[in-house]
PDB file of C-alpha atoms in Angstrom:
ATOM      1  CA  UNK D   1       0.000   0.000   0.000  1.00 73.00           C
ATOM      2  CA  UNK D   2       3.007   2.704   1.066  1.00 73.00           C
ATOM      3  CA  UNK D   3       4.177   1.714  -2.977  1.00 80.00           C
ATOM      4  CA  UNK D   4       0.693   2.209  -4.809  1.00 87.00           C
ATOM      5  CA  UNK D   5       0.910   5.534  -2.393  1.00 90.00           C
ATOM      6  CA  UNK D   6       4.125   6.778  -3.225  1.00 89.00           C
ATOM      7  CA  UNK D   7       3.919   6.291  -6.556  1.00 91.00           C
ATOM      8  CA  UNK D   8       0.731   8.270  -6.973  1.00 93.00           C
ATOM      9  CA  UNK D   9       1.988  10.717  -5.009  1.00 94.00           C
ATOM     10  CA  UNK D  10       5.371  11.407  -7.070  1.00 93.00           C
ATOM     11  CA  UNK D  11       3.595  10.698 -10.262  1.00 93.00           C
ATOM     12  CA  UNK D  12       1.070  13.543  -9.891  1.00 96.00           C
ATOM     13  CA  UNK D  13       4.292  15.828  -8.423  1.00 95.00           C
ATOM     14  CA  UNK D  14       5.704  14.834 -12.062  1.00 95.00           C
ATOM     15  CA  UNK D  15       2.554  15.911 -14.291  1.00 95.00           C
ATOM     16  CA  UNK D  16       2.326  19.018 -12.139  1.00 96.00           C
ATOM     17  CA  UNK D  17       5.470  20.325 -13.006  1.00 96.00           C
ATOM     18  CA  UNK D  18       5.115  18.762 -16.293  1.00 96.00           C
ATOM     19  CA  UNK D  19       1.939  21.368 -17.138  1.00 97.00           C
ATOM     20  CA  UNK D  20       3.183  23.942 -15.606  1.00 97.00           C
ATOM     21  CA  UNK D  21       6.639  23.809 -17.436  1.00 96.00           C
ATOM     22  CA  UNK D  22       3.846  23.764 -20.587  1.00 96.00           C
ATOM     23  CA  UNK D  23       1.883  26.852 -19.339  1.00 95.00           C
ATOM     24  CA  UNK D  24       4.826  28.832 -18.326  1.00 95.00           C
ATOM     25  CA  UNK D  25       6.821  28.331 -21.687  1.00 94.00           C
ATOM     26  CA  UNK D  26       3.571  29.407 -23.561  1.00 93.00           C
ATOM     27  CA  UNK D  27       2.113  32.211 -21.577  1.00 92.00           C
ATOM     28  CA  UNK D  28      -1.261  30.568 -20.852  1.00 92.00           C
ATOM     29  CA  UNK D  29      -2.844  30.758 -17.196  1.00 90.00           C
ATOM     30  CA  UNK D  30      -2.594  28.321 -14.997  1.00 91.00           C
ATOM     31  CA  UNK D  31      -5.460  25.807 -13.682  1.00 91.00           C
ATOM     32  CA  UNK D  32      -4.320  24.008 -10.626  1.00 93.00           C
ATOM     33  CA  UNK D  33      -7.237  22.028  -9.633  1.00 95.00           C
ATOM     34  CA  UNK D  34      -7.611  21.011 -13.129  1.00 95.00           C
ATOM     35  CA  UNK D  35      -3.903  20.267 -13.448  1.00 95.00           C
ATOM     36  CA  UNK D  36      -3.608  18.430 -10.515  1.00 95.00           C
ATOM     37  CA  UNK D  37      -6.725  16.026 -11.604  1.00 96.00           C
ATOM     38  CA  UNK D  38      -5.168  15.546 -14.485  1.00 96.00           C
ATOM     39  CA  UNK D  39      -2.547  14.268 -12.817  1.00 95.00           C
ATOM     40  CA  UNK D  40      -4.182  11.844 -10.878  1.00 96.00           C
ATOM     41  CA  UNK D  41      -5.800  10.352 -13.497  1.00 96.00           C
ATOM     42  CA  UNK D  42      -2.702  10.101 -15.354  1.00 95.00           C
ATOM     43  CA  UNK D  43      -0.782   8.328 -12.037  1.00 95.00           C
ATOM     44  CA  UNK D  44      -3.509   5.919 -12.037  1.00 93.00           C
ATOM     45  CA  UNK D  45      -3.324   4.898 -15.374  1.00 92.00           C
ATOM     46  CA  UNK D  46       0.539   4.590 -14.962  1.00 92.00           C
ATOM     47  CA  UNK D  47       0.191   2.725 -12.073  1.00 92.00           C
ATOM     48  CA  UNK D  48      -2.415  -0.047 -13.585  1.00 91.00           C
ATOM     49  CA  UNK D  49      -0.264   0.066 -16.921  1.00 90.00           C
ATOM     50  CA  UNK D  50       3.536  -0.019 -15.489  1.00 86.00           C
ATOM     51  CA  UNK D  51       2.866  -1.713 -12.203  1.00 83.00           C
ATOM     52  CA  UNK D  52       0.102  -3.806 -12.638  1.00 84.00           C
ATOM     53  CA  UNK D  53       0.367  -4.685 -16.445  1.00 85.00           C
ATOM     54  CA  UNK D  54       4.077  -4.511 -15.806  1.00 81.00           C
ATOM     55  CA  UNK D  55       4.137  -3.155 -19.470  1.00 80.00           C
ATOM     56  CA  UNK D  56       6.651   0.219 -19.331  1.00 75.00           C
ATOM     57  CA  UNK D  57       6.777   0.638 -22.920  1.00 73.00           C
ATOM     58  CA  UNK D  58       2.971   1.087 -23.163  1.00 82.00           C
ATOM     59  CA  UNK D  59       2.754   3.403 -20.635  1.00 85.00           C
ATOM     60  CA  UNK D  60       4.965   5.683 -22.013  1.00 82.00           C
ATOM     61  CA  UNK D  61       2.671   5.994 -24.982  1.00 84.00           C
ATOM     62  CA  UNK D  62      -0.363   6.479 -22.767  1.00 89.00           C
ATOM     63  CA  UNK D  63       1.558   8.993 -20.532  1.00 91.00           C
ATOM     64  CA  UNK D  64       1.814  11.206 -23.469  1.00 91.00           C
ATOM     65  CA  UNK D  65      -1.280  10.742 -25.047  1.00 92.00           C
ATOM     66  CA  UNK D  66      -2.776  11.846 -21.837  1.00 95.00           C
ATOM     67  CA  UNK D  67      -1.084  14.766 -21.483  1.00 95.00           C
ATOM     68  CA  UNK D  68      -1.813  15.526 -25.240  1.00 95.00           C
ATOM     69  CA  UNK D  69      -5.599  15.212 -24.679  1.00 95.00           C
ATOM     70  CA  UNK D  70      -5.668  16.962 -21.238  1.00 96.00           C
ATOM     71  CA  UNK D  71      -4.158  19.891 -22.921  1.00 95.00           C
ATOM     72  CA  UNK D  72      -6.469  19.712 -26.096  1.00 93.00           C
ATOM     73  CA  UNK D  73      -9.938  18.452 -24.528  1.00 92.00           C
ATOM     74  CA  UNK D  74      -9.213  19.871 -20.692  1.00 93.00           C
ATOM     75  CA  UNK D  75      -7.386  22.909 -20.711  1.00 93.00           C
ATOM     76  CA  UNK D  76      -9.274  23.459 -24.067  1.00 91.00           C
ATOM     77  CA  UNK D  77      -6.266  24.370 -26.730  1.00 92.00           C
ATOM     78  CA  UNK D  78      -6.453  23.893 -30.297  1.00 90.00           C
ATOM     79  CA  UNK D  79      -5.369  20.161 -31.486  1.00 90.00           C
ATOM     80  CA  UNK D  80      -2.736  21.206 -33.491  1.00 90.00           C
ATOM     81  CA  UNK D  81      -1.096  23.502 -30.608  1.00 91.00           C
ATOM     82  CA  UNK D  82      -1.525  21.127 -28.009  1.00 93.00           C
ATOM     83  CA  UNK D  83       0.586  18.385 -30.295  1.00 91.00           C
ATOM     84  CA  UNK D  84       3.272  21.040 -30.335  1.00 91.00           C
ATOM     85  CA  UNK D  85       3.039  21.959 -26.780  1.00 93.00           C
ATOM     86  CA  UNK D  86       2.821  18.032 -25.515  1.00 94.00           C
ATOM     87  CA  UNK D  87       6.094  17.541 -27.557  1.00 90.00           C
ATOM     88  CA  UNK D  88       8.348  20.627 -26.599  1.00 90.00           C
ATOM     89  CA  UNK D  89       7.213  20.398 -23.115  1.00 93.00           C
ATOM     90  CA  UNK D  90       8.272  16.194 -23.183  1.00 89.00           C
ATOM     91  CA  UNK D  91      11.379  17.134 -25.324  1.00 88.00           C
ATOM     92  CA  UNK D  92      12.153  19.797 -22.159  1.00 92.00           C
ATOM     93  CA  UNK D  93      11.211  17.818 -19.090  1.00 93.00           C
ATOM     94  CA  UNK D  94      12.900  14.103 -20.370  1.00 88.00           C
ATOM     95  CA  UNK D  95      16.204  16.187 -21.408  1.00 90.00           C
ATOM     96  CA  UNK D  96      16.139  17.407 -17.511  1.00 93.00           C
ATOM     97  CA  UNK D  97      15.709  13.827 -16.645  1.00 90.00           C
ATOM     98  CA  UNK D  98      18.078  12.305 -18.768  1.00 87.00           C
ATOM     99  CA  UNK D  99      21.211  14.514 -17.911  1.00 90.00           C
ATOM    100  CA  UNK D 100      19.827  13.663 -13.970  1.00 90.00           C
ATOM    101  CA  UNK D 101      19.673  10.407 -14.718  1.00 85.00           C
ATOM    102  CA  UNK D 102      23.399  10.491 -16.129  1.00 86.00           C
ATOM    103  CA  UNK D 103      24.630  12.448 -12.985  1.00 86.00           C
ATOM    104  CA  UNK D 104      22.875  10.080 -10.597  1.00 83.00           C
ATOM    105  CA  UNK D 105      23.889   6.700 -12.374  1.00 78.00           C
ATOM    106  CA  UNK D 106      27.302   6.521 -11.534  1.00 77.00           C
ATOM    107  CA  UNK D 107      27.291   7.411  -7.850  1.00 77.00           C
ATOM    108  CA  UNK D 108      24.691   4.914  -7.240  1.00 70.00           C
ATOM    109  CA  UNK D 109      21.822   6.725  -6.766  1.00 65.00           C
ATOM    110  CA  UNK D 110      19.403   5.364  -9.148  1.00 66.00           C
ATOM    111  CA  UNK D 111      19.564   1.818  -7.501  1.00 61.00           C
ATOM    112  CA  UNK D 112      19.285   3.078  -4.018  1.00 55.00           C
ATOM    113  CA  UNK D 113      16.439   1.497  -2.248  1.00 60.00           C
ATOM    114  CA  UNK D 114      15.256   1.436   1.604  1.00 51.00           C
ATOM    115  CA  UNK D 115      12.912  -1.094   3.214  1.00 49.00           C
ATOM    116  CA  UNK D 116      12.170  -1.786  -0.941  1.00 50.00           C
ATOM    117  CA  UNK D 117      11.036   1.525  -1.323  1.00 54.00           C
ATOM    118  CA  UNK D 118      12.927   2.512  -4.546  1.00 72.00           C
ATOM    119  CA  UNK D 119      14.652   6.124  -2.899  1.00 78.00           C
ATOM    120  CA  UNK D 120      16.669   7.099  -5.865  1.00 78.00           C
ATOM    121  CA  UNK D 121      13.762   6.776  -8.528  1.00 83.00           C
ATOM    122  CA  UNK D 122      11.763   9.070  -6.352  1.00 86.00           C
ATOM    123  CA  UNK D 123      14.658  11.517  -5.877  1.00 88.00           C
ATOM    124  CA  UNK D 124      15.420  11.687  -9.502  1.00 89.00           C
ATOM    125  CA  UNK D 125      11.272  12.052  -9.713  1.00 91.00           C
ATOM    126  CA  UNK D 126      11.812  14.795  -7.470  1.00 94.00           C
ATOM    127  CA  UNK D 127      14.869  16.833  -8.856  1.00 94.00           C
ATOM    128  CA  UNK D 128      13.396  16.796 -12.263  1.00 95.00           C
ATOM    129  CA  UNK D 129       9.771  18.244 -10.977  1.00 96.00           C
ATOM    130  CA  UNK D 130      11.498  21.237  -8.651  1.00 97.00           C
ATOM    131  CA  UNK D 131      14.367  21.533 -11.685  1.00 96.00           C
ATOM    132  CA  UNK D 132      10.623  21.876 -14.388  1.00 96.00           C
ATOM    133  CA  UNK D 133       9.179  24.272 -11.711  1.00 96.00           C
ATOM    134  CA  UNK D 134      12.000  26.221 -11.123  1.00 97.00           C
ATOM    135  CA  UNK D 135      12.235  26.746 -14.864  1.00 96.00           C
ATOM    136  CA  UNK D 136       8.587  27.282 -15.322  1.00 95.00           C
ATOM    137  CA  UNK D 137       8.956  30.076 -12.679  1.00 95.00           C
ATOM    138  CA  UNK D 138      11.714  31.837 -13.971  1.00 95.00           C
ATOM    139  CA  UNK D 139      10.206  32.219 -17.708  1.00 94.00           C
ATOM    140  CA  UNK D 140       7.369  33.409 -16.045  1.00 90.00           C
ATOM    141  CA  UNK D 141       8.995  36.347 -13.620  1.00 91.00           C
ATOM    142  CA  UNK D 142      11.012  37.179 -16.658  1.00 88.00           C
ATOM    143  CA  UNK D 143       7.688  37.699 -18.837  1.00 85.00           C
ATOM    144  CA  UNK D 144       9.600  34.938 -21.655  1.00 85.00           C
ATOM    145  CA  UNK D 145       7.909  32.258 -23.327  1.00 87.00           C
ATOM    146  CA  UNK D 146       5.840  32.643 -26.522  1.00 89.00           C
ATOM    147  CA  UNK D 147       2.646  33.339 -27.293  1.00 87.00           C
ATOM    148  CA  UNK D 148       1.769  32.992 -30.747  1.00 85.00           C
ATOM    149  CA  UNK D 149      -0.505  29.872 -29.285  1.00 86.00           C
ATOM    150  CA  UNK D 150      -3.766  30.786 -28.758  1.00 84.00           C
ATOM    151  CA  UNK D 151      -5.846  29.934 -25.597  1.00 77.00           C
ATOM    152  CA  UNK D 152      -9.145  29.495 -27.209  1.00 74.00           C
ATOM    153  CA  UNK D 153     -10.269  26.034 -29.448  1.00 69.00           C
ATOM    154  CA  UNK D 154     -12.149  28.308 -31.732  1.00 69.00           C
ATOM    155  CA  UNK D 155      -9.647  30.573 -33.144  1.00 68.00           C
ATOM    156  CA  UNK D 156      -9.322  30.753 -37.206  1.00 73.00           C
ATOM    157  CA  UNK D 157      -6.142  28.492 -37.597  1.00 74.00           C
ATOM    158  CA  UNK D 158      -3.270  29.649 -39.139  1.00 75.00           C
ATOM    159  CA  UNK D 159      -0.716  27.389 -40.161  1.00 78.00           C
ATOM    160  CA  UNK D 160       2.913  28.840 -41.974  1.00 79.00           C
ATOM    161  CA  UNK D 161       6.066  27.150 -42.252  1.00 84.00           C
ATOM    162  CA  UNK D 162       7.741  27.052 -39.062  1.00 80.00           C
ATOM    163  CA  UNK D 163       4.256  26.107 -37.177  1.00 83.00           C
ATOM    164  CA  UNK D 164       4.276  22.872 -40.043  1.00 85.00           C
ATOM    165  CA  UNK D 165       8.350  22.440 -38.708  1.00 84.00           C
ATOM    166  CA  UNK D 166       7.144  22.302 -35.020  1.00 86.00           C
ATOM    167  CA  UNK D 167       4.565  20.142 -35.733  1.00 85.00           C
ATOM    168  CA  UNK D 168       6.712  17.449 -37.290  1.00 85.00           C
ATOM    169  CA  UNK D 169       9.143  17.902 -34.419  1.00 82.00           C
ATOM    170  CA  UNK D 170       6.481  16.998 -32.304  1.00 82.00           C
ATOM    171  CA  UNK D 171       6.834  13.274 -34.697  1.00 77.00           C
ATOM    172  CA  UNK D 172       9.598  11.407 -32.663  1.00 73.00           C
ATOM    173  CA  UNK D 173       9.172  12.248 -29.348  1.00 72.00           C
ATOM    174  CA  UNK D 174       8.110   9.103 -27.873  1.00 71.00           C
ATOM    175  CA  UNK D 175      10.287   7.182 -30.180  1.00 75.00           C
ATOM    176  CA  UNK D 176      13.508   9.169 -28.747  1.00 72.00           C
ATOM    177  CA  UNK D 177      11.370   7.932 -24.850  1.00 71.00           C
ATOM    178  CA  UNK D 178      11.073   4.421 -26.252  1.00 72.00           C
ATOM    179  CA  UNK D 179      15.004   5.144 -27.239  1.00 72.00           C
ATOM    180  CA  UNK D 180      15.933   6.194 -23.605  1.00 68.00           C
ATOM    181  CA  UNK D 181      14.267   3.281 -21.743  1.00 70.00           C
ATOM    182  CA  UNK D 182      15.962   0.741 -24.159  1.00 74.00           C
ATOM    183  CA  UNK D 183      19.213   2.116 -23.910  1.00 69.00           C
ATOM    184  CA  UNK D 184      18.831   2.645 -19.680  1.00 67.00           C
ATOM    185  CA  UNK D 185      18.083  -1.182 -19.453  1.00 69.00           C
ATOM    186  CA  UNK D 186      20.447  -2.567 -22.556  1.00 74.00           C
ATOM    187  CA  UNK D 187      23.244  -0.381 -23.335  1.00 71.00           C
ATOM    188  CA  UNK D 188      23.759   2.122 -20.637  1.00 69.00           C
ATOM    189  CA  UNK D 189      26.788   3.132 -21.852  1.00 73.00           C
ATOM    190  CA  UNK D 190      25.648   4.572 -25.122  1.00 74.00           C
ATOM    191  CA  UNK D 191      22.731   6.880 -22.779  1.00 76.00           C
ATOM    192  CA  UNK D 192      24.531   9.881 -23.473  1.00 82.00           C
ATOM    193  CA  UNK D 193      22.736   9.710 -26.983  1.00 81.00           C
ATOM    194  CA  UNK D 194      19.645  10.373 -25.462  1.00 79.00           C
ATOM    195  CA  UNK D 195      19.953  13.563 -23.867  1.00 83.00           C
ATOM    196  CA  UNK D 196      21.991  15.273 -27.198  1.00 86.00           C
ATOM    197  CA  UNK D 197      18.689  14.121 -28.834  1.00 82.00           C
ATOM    198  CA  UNK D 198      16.258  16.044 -26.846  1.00 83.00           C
ATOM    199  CA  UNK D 199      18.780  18.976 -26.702  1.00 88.00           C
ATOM    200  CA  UNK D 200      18.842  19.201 -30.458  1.00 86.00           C
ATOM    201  CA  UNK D 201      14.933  18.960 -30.911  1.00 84.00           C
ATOM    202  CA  UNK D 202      14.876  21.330 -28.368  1.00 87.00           C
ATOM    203  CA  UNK D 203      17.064  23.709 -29.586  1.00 89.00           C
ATOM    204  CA  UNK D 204      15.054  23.353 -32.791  1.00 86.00           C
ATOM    205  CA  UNK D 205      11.753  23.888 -31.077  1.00 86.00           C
ATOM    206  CA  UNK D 206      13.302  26.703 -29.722  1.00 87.00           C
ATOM    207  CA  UNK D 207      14.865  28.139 -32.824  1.00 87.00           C
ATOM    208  CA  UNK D 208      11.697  28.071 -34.680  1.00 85.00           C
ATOM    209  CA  UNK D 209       9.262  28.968 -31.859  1.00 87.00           C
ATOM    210  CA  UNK D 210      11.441  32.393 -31.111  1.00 86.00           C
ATOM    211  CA  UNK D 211      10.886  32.781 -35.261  1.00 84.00           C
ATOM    212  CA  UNK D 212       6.738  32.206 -35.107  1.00 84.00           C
ATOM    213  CA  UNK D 213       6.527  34.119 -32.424  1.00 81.00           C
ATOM    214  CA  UNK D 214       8.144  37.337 -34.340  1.00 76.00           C
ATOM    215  CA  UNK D 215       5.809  36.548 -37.094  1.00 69.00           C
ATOM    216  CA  UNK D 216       8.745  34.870 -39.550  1.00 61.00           C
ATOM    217  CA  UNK D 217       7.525  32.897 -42.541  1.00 60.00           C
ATOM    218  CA  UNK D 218       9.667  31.785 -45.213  1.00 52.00           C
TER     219      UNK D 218
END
């Protein structure tokens, strides 16, 4: 019971930070109650698909189509926006992970567990929600972050170039995820692939978000 508790618990501190990295990097107010049932409902499907099911690769896939539909059917953002958000905002929060994950791995961190309560998984959990929030909060005291996405489901869509170039960068996201658990369990040594992958397609949503956002085309 402490487990199925702990996990829920860490889970929904995740998805928190998760949407509110999302918000923050796009301007867009905040819902905490909403947020925060979102990510319940998200922990509980983790926990009946990962723990239960014992079937990680599937829940990453449901993980992120959760958080795709929250934002487009909950939080009410256009579908093609909320594919874009969902995959900057994973691209953002797994490359804070990852390079955790690669500072934590050699000192024995990951594997540390206490009365089979798995400590270092939670920590990591942890460091990567405060690191999201922390972030979150910054862009938002500094007034950064973009807004050329639209809070409303009803606005006329506009689609140029460099929204179609986000869009597609949105494309292998959870294949890079699939990528990182694979190489975690199976070739550890070769993990410092992953995070240069999510800091590329980062940089990229970056590049091309600061470029929409000024109104760019080409």
């Amino acid at each position: 019971m402490l487990d199925f508790f702990l996990f829920i618990l860490f889970s929904v501190l995740e998805s928190t930070a998760l949407f509110y990295l999302a918000f923050k990097i796009f301007k867009i107010d905040l819902y905490p109650k909403e947020i925060v049932f979102a990510g319940l409902i998200m922990a509980f499907f983790s926990y009946e698909v990962r723990i239960e099911s014992g079937m990680a690769e599937i829940d990453v896939f449901t993980q992120y189509l959760l958080v795709f539909c929250f934002i487009w059917m909950l939080f009410r953002i256009h579908v093609f926006y909320a594919a874009i958000m969902t995959g900057m905002v994973y691209q953002f929060y797994m490359l804070i992970q990852s390079l955790l994950y690669l500072l934590m791995k050699p000192i024995g961190v990951i594997g540390l567990e206490f009365h089979s309560v798995t400590i270092g998984v939670y920590l990591m959990q942890t460091l990567s929600a405060l690191t999201a929030f922390s972030i979150g909060r910054f862009i938002g005291k500094r007034r950064k972050g973009f807004d050329f996405i639209p809070d409303k489901p009803e606005v006329k869509l506009v689609i140029n170039s460099h929204k179609k170039i986000l869009f597609a960068l949105s494309l292998p996201s959870i294949l890079i995820i699939f990528l990182m658990i694979y190489l975690s369990e199976n070739f550890s040594q070769f993990f410092i692939i992953i995070p240069i992958c999510y800091a590329v397609l980062l940089f990229g949503y970056l590049n091309f978000s600061f470029k929409t956002n000024r109104g760019d085309d080409f």
